[in-house]
Short mmCIF file of C-alpha atoms and ligand atoms in Angstrom, two decimals:
data_model
loop_
_atom_site.label_atom_id
_atom_site.label_comp_id
_atom_site.label_asym_id
_atom_site.label_seq_id
_atom_site.Cartn_x
_atom_site.Cartn_y
_atom_site.Cartn_z
CA MET F 640 122.01 108.12 104.18
CA SER F 641 123.34 111.60 104.36
CA ALA F 642 123.72 114.07 101.47
CA VAL F 643 126.16 112.79 98.70
CA LYS F 644 127.64 114.94 95.94
CA ILE F 645 126.74 113.71 92.36
CA THR F 646 128.65 116.20 90.36
CA GLU F 647 129.53 119.88 90.71
CA GLY F 648 126.54 121.58 92.37
CA ILE F 649 124.24 118.53 92.33
CA TYR F 650 123.69 116.47 95.46
CA ALA F 651 121.47 113.64 96.50
CA VAL F 652 119.56 114.33 99.67
CA GLY F 653 116.99 111.62 99.62
CA ILE F 654 116.20 108.76 101.96
CA ASN F 655 116.72 105.01 101.97
CA ASN F 656 114.00 102.73 103.15
CA PRO F 657 115.61 99.19 103.20
CA ASN F 658 112.71 97.60 105.14
CA MET F 659 109.99 98.38 102.77
CA ARG F 660 108.62 95.06 101.46
CA VAL F 661 105.28 96.20 99.57
CA PHE F 662 104.99 99.11 97.55
CA ASP F 663 101.43 100.56 96.41
CA ILE F 664 99.78 97.42 98.02
CA ILE F 665 100.58 94.98 95.17
CA MET F 666 104.30 95.24 94.41
CA LYS F 667 106.96 93.06 96.33
CA THR F 668 109.98 94.96 97.23
CA ASP F 669 112.55 92.38 98.24
CA SER F 670 115.28 94.80 98.38
CA GLY F 671 113.46 97.72 100.06
CA THR F 672 113.52 101.11 98.17
CA SER F 673 114.89 104.74 98.26
CA TYR F 674 113.03 108.09 98.00
CA ASN F 675 115.52 110.00 95.99
CA SER F 676 115.63 113.63 95.97
CA TYR F 677 118.30 116.25 94.58
CA LEU F 678 119.53 119.73 95.20
CA VAL F 679 120.78 121.50 92.30
CA ARG F 680 122.73 124.61 92.73
CA GLY F 681 123.51 127.59 90.24
CA ASN F 682 125.53 130.56 91.06
CA GLU F 683 122.36 132.54 92.03
CA LYS F 684 119.57 130.05 92.72
CA THR F 685 119.02 126.65 94.38
CA ALA F 686 116.52 124.02 93.22
CA LEU F 687 115.31 120.88 95.09
CA ILE F 688 114.04 118.08 92.79
CA GLU F 689 111.30 115.91 94.34
CA THR F 690 110.72 115.47 98.05
CA CYS F 691 110.19 112.06 99.88
CA HIS F 692 107.69 109.83 101.64
CA GLU F 693 106.23 111.70 104.63
CA ALA F 694 107.42 109.09 107.12
CA PHE F 695 110.97 110.08 106.69
CA PHE F 696 110.74 113.86 106.95
CA PRO F 697 113.14 114.44 109.89
CA GLN F 698 115.92 112.60 108.39
CA TYR F 699 115.20 114.14 105.00
CA LEU F 700 115.22 117.70 106.48
CA GLU F 701 118.91 116.86 107.93
CA ASN F 702 120.28 115.73 104.70
CA ILE F 703 119.08 118.83 102.86
CA LYS F 704 120.74 121.05 105.63
CA GLU F 705 124.08 119.25 105.21
CA VAL F 706 123.95 120.90 101.78
CA CYS F 707 122.40 124.27 102.39
CA PRO F 708 120.20 125.86 104.77
CA LEU F 709 116.36 125.78 103.76
CA GLU F 710 116.11 129.56 103.08
CA GLU F 711 118.86 129.10 100.48
CA ILE F 712 116.37 127.11 98.36
CA ASP F 713 114.40 128.93 95.83
CA TYR F 714 112.54 126.36 93.81
CA ILE F 715 110.94 122.98 94.58
CA ILE F 716 110.51 121.06 91.35
CA MET F 717 108.17 117.98 91.33
CA ASN F 718 108.82 115.92 88.30
CA HIS F 719 106.03 113.70 89.66
CA ASN F 720 103.61 113.83 92.46
CA GLU F 721 102.69 110.35 93.67
CA PRO F 722 103.10 110.62 97.66
CA ASP F 723 106.26 108.50 97.73
CA HIS F 724 107.57 111.79 96.18
CA SER F 725 105.28 114.52 97.53
CA GLY F 726 104.39 113.08 100.87
CA ALA F 727 106.72 115.44 102.78
CA LEU F 728 106.14 118.40 100.68
CA ALA F 729 103.37 120.00 102.79
CA LYS F 730 105.66 119.85 105.86
CA LEU F 731 108.59 121.13 103.85
CA MET F 732 106.59 124.05 102.36
CA ALA F 733 105.42 124.99 105.94
CA LEU F 734 109.20 125.57 106.76
CA MET F 735 110.12 127.39 103.30
CA PRO F 736 107.04 129.51 102.40
CA ASN F 737 109.03 131.58 100.05
CA ALA F 738 110.13 128.74 97.75
CA GLN F 739 108.37 128.33 94.36
CA LEU F 740 106.68 125.19 93.69
CA ILE F 741 107.22 123.99 89.88
CA ALA F 742 105.10 121.40 88.33
CA SER F 743 103.28 120.52 85.16
CA GLN F 744 99.70 121.59 84.61
CA ALA F 745 98.49 117.86 85.62
CA GLY F 746 100.84 117.97 88.75
CA SER F 747 99.68 121.31 89.90
CA ILE F 748 96.14 119.74 90.17
CA TYR F 749 97.25 116.59 91.97
CA LEU F 750 99.34 118.77 94.34
CA LYS F 751 96.64 120.71 95.47
CA ASN F 752 94.67 117.77 96.70
CA ILE F 753 97.77 115.95 97.86
CA THR F 754 99.02 118.84 100.04
CA ASN F 755 95.50 120.21 100.96
CA ILE F 756 97.28 123.67 101.22
CA GLU F 757 94.79 126.35 100.63
CA ASN F 758 95.71 128.80 98.01
CA LEU F 759 98.80 126.71 97.05
CA GLU F 760 100.78 128.67 94.36
CA ILE F 761 102.28 126.50 91.76
CA HIS F 762 104.20 127.78 88.66
CA ARG F 763 103.03 125.42 85.96
CA VAL F 764 105.89 124.84 83.28
CA LYS F 765 105.19 123.87 79.70
CA ASP F 766 106.95 121.19 77.78
CA GLY F 767 110.39 122.82 76.82
CA ASP F 768 110.31 125.66 79.41
CA THR F 769 113.51 126.57 81.09
CA LEU F 770 114.62 127.84 84.42
CA ASP F 771 117.87 129.87 85.08
CA LEU F 772 119.70 129.35 88.12
CA GLY F 773 122.55 131.51 87.30
CA GLY F 774 125.21 129.77 84.97
CA ARG F 775 123.08 126.70 84.96
CA VAL F 776 119.73 126.23 83.17
CA LEU F 777 117.14 123.57 83.71
CA THR F 778 114.85 122.42 81.02
CA PHE F 779 111.63 120.53 81.66
CA PHE F 780 110.44 117.88 79.28
CA PHE F 781 106.97 116.40 79.64
CA ALA F 782 107.02 112.67 79.95
CA PRO F 783 103.25 111.72 80.43
CA ASN F 784 102.38 108.31 82.06
CA LEU F 785 105.88 107.71 83.29
CA HIS F 786 104.46 107.06 85.84
CA TRP F 787 101.30 109.52 86.05
CA PRO F 788 100.00 111.90 83.59
CA ASP F 789 101.78 114.61 85.39
CA SER F 790 105.26 113.30 84.81
CA MET F 791 108.12 115.35 83.31
CA PHE F 792 111.78 115.10 83.19
CA THR F 793 114.28 117.91 84.27
CA TRP F 794 117.44 118.20 82.27
CA VAL F 795 120.83 120.19 83.46
CA GLU F 796 122.59 120.31 80.37
CA ASP F 797 125.91 121.77 81.67
CA ALA F 798 126.11 118.93 84.09
CA LYS F 799 124.89 116.28 81.56
CA THR F 800 122.41 115.25 84.30
CA LEU F 801 118.77 114.05 83.84
CA PHE F 802 116.05 113.83 86.46
CA THR F 803 113.46 111.16 85.46
CA CYS F 804 111.76 110.32 88.73
CA ASP F 805 110.20 106.84 88.52
CA PHE F 806 111.45 106.28 84.97
CA LEU F 807 114.37 104.07 84.77
CA GLY F 808 114.45 103.63 88.47
CA CYS F 809 113.55 100.43 90.73
CA HIS F 810 112.78 99.61 94.25
CA TYR F 811 116.16 98.83 95.33
CA CYS F 812 118.30 100.01 98.33
CA GLU F 813 121.84 99.54 99.36
CA PRO F 814 124.07 101.83 101.35
CA TYR F 815 125.71 103.37 98.11
CA THR F 816 124.26 106.12 95.86
CA PHE F 817 125.97 105.07 92.47
CA ASP F 818 125.17 102.22 90.36
CA THR F 819 128.93 101.35 89.94
CA CYS F 820 128.89 100.14 93.58
CA ILE F 821 125.97 97.81 93.46
CA ALA F 822 126.77 94.87 95.55
CA TYR F 823 123.97 92.37 94.50
CA PRO F 824 123.77 92.81 90.81
CA LYS F 825 121.39 90.02 90.21
CA ALA F 826 118.91 91.39 92.85
CA TYR F 827 119.34 94.96 91.17
CA ASP F 828 118.29 93.42 87.86
CA ALA F 829 115.31 91.46 89.33
CA ALA F 830 114.24 94.70 91.01
CA LEU F 831 114.67 96.69 87.61
CA GLU F 832 112.51 94.10 85.70
CA LEU F 833 109.93 93.97 88.37
CA TYR F 834 109.47 97.67 88.59
CA TYR F 835 109.35 97.98 84.90
CA GLY F 836 106.60 95.48 84.49
CA ALA F 837 104.51 96.75 87.57
CA ILE F 838 104.95 100.43 86.93
CA PHE F 839 105.58 100.86 83.06
CA GLY F 840 104.31 97.55 81.65
CA PRO F 841 100.87 99.19 80.78
CA PHE F 842 102.43 102.24 79.37
CA SER F 843 104.89 100.88 76.87
CA SER F 844 104.03 103.26 74.04
CA PHE F 845 104.87 106.22 76.52
CA VAL F 846 108.08 104.55 77.47
CA ARG F 847 109.12 104.69 73.90
CA LYS F 848 108.36 108.13 73.75
CA GLY F 849 110.37 108.89 76.88
CA LEU F 850 113.25 106.90 75.56
CA GLU F 851 113.21 109.05 72.27
CA LYS F 852 113.08 112.17 74.56
CA ILE F 853 116.46 111.10 75.99
CA LYS F 854 117.81 110.25 72.53
CA ALA F 855 117.00 113.72 71.41
CA LEU F 856 118.91 115.53 74.20
CA PRO F 857 121.71 117.61 72.80
CA VAL F 858 124.34 115.42 74.61
CA HIS F 859 124.05 111.95 76.05
CA PRO F 860 123.67 112.21 79.85
CA ASP F 861 126.46 111.42 82.04
CA PHE F 862 124.07 110.84 85.02
CA ILE F 863 120.47 109.75 85.10
CA CYS F 864 119.20 110.66 88.59
CA THR F 865 115.81 108.44 89.12
CA SER F 866 113.88 108.80 92.37
CA HIS F 867 114.23 105.31 93.23
CA GLY F 868 117.45 103.08 93.37
CA PRO F 869 120.99 104.04 92.61
CA VAL F 870 121.92 107.03 90.31
CA LEU F 871 122.69 105.77 86.79
CA THR F 872 126.04 106.75 85.53
CA LYS F 873 127.58 106.48 81.93
CA ASN F 874 130.31 104.05 83.51
CA GLY F 875 127.88 102.05 85.18
CA LYS F 876 124.36 100.80 84.29
CA LEU F 877 123.04 103.89 82.37
CA ASN F 878 123.22 102.57 78.76
CA GLU F 879 122.29 99.03 79.95
CA VAL F 880 119.09 100.35 81.63
CA LEU F 881 118.05 102.32 78.59
CA SER F 882 118.68 99.16 76.56
CA ARG F 883 116.70 97.06 78.62
CA TYR F 884 113.71 99.66 78.58
CA GLU F 885 113.95 99.59 74.84
CA GLU F 886 113.80 95.83 74.70
CA TRP F 887 111.03 95.66 77.26
CA SER F 888 108.95 98.29 75.58
CA ALA F 889 109.19 97.11 72.03
CA PRO F 890 105.71 96.45 70.39
CA SER F 891 105.06 92.62 70.49
CA VAL F 892 102.61 91.25 67.90
CA ASN F 893 101.46 87.57 67.95
CA LYS F 894 102.20 85.91 64.66
CA ILE F 895 99.22 83.63 65.06
CA PRO F 896 96.08 84.26 67.31
CA VAL F 897 96.67 83.26 70.92
CA ILE F 898 93.50 82.19 72.68
CA PRO F 899 94.04 80.40 75.97
CA VAL F 900 91.29 78.74 77.91
CA PHE F 901 91.73 79.31 81.71
CA TYR F 902 89.76 77.43 84.26
CA THR F 903 89.43 76.05 87.77
CA SER F 904 87.61 72.94 88.51
CA ALA F 905 86.58 71.22 91.91
CA TYR F 906 85.32 67.92 90.44
CA GLY F 907 86.39 68.00 86.68
CA ASN F 908 83.22 69.36 85.28
CA THR F 909 84.44 72.71 84.40
CA ALA F 910 87.58 71.20 83.17
CA LYS F 911 85.29 69.01 80.70
CA LEU F 912 83.81 72.25 79.50
CA ALA F 913 87.32 73.87 79.14
CA GLU F 914 88.33 71.05 76.78
CA LYS F 915 85.33 71.13 74.57
CA ILE F 916 85.51 75.08 74.36
CA ARG F 917 88.97 74.57 73.28
CA GLU F 918 88.04 72.24 70.56
CA GLY F 919 85.33 74.68 69.44
CA ILE F 920 87.92 77.54 69.00
CA LEU F 921 90.24 75.46 67.05
CA GLU F 922 87.53 74.24 64.85
CA ALA F 923 86.98 77.94 64.11
CA LYS F 924 90.54 78.95 64.04
CA PRO F 925 92.57 75.83 63.47
CA TYR F 926 95.74 77.95 63.03
CA ALA F 927 95.40 79.48 66.59
CA GLU F 928 97.66 78.76 69.59
CA CYS F 929 94.92 77.60 71.93
CA GLU F 930 95.71 75.55 75.35
CA THR F 931 93.85 75.00 78.40
CA TYR F 932 95.31 76.08 81.63
CA ASP F 933 94.11 74.82 84.93
CA ILE F 934 94.86 77.92 87.01
CA ILE F 935 96.02 76.27 90.32
CA GLU F 936 98.66 74.33 88.34
CA HIS F 937 100.56 77.29 86.73
CA ASP F 938 102.66 79.99 87.93
CA MET F 939 100.31 82.97 88.53
CA ALA F 940 102.93 85.51 87.16
CA GLN F 941 103.17 83.55 83.84
CA LEU F 942 99.33 83.41 83.47
CA HIS F 943 99.20 87.04 84.09
CA THR F 944 101.70 87.55 81.19
CA LEU F 945 99.71 85.27 78.95
CA ILE F 946 96.30 86.90 79.64
CA ASN F 947 97.83 90.26 78.63
CA ARG F 948 99.48 89.10 75.60
CA CYS F 949 96.87 86.86 74.14
CA ASN F 950 94.38 88.02 71.50
CA ALA F 951 91.23 86.69 73.21
CA PHE F 952 90.67 84.24 76.13
CA ALA F 953 88.04 82.11 77.85
CA VAL F 954 87.86 81.61 81.51
CA GLY F 955 85.83 79.23 83.50
CA SER F 956 85.04 78.78 87.23
CA PRO F 957 82.46 76.63 89.42
CA THR F 958 80.31 78.64 91.64
CA LEU F 959 81.32 78.43 95.45
CA ASN F 960 79.26 80.30 97.90
CA ARG F 961 77.61 82.13 95.26
CA ASP F 962 80.79 83.49 93.41
CA ALA F 963 83.70 82.34 91.32
CA VAL F 964 86.63 80.83 93.24
CA ALA F 965 89.72 82.88 94.45
CA PRO F 966 92.18 81.67 91.74
CA VAL F 967 89.97 82.92 89.06
CA TRP F 968 89.79 86.43 90.72
CA ASN F 969 93.61 86.37 91.17
CA LEU F 970 94.03 85.64 87.51
CA LEU F 971 91.79 88.67 86.54
CA ALA F 972 93.71 90.93 89.22
CA GLY F 973 96.53 90.72 86.78
CA VAL F 974 94.71 92.14 83.74
CA ASP F 975 96.31 95.06 82.28
CA ALA F 976 93.25 97.17 82.30
CA ILE F 977 94.68 100.07 80.22
CA ASN F 978 95.44 97.78 77.27
CA SER F 979 92.87 95.15 77.60
CA ALA F 980 89.80 97.32 76.39
CA ARG F 981 87.87 95.57 73.64
CA LYS F 982 89.73 92.33 74.06
CA PRO F 983 87.37 89.32 73.15
CA ALA F 984 86.58 87.23 76.15
CA MET F 985 84.20 84.44 77.03
CA VAL F 986 82.98 82.78 80.44
CA PHE F 987 81.89 79.48 81.23
CA GLY F 988 81.41 77.14 84.16
CA SER F 989 79.55 74.15 85.72
CA PHE F 990 77.73 74.78 89.07
CA GLY F 991 75.82 72.79 91.60
CA TRP F 992 73.24 75.20 93.20
CA THR F 993 72.84 78.68 91.99
CA GLY F 994 75.56 79.37 89.47
CA GLU F 995 76.48 83.03 89.94
CA ALA F 996 80.08 82.48 88.93
CA VAL F 997 79.64 83.06 85.24
CA GLY F 998 77.50 86.10 85.75
CA ASN F 999 79.98 87.62 88.24
CA ILE F 1000 82.99 87.12 86.04
CA GLN F 1001 81.22 88.57 83.10
CA ALA F 1002 80.45 91.62 85.08
CA ARG F 1003 84.06 91.93 86.07
CA LEU F 1004 85.27 91.57 82.47
CA GLN F 1005 82.58 94.06 81.38
CA GLY F 1006 83.90 96.45 83.96
CA LEU F 1007 87.36 96.20 82.28
CA LYS F 1008 85.62 97.11 79.08
CA MET F 1009 86.34 93.99 77.37
CA ASN F 1010 84.22 92.48 74.54
CA VAL F 1011 82.40 89.84 76.57
CA PHE F 1012 80.86 87.15 74.24
CA GLY F 1013 77.06 86.19 74.81
CA GLU F 1014 75.75 85.35 78.27
CA GLY F 1015 78.40 82.91 79.13
CA PHE F 1016 78.11 79.22 79.21
CA LYS F 1017 76.69 77.31 82.21
CA VAL F 1018 75.96 73.72 83.02
CA ASN F 1019 74.42 72.26 86.13
CA PHE F 1020 76.51 69.54 87.75
CA VAL F 1021 77.95 67.03 85.54
CA PRO F 1022 77.81 67.99 81.61
CA THR F 1023 76.08 65.36 79.42
CA GLU F 1024 77.18 64.73 76.04
CA GLU F 1025 74.66 67.05 74.66
CA ASP F 1026 76.13 69.90 76.99
CA LEU F 1027 79.55 69.20 75.83
CA GLU F 1028 78.57 69.37 72.21
CA LYS F 1029 77.03 72.87 73.12
CA ALA F 1030 80.10 73.93 74.92
CA LYS F 1031 82.14 73.09 71.75
CA GLU F 1032 79.74 75.02 69.58
CA TYR F 1033 79.82 77.98 72.16
CA GLY F 1034 83.69 77.90 71.71
CA LYS F 1035 83.47 77.95 67.95
CA SER F 1036 81.02 80.75 67.94
CA PHE F 1037 83.16 82.76 70.31
CA ALA F 1038 85.98 82.36 68.13
CA GLN F 1039 84.06 83.11 65.00
CA SER F 1040 83.00 86.37 66.77
CA PHE F 1041 86.34 88.15 66.23
FE1 FEO M 2213 107.64 106.55 92.81
FE2 FEO M 2213 104.89 106.89 90.78
O1 FEO M 2213 105.94 107.07 92.20
#
């Protein structure tokens, strides 16, 4: 991709990466991504907003030079400093040592350790600070946790253009710059939702604050220039994407307590415990929604949604080679650690030899700062009628504890 004009004096100079299939280790990116970067020109000064992934530096440099020589760039504004945006910064700074680097206070700390440039000088802006480029004023609005604590928006009022970095973006790549040209809208919608869930799902209260900041702008933006995916335009998907974010970030409150019982079972013994624990939970809270879920029989993404929206849960595993089994760890890998602190949880399982699974799961849940109930409930091999009755009582006590 080469440079593309967005509106008067604003150019996209970023990079397309159609081949990326996994982002941040865990996130599938079936439609690749882009590392968007923008040049904003005033009558006297020029600012570059974000850089790009280090791997694409040579082409990135060519894109910038299509708009202006490097020596004409006075400022590099880093709205957010994850290395997909800051990776090329050290190389760029080496070529333009007189450019002033601009970031939030948190961003300035991260940048020192990302670039490892000694005595890196950074101008730290505060919420609401402005920067005059000559006939064009940029305003910085803090937008913490969208996606890191360093994040901020840059607003160019005369051009009705807002730069939001990750916020409202998605991992999606086509040869086009604008949302009015999206060739595969279903793929874009899927990428937008996946990105929201993975990046902003844990920060919904911050998303709502970010949306409020956009609503409070003196005029509604014509363009929202994100740093991944197409530029959002008022005649394209801008308002639709804002609405989707409103919908996804709305607080959800369960009308009745939701207390799922997750388990895996090699020979049906942990499954029997799961059923009795469910009965016990319902004895204590007959109005609760309490179902058992054999983890390997369900879609993992749906189980992740459930474990994060529930009020409490129980999880059971047999012990295999001194540990819980992989499906249980996969389930727990989807726990939203930021919003799950103090959630009540209990652990159970049947074992044959040594029975480490229950303790290991308990340790994991304690590491997530959950309220883990008791010592967990373990049975050796096949549960007797007495064991099953104890399992029921354990489930009941668990449900009475919150
Ligand atoms: Fe695209 Fe949070 O970086």
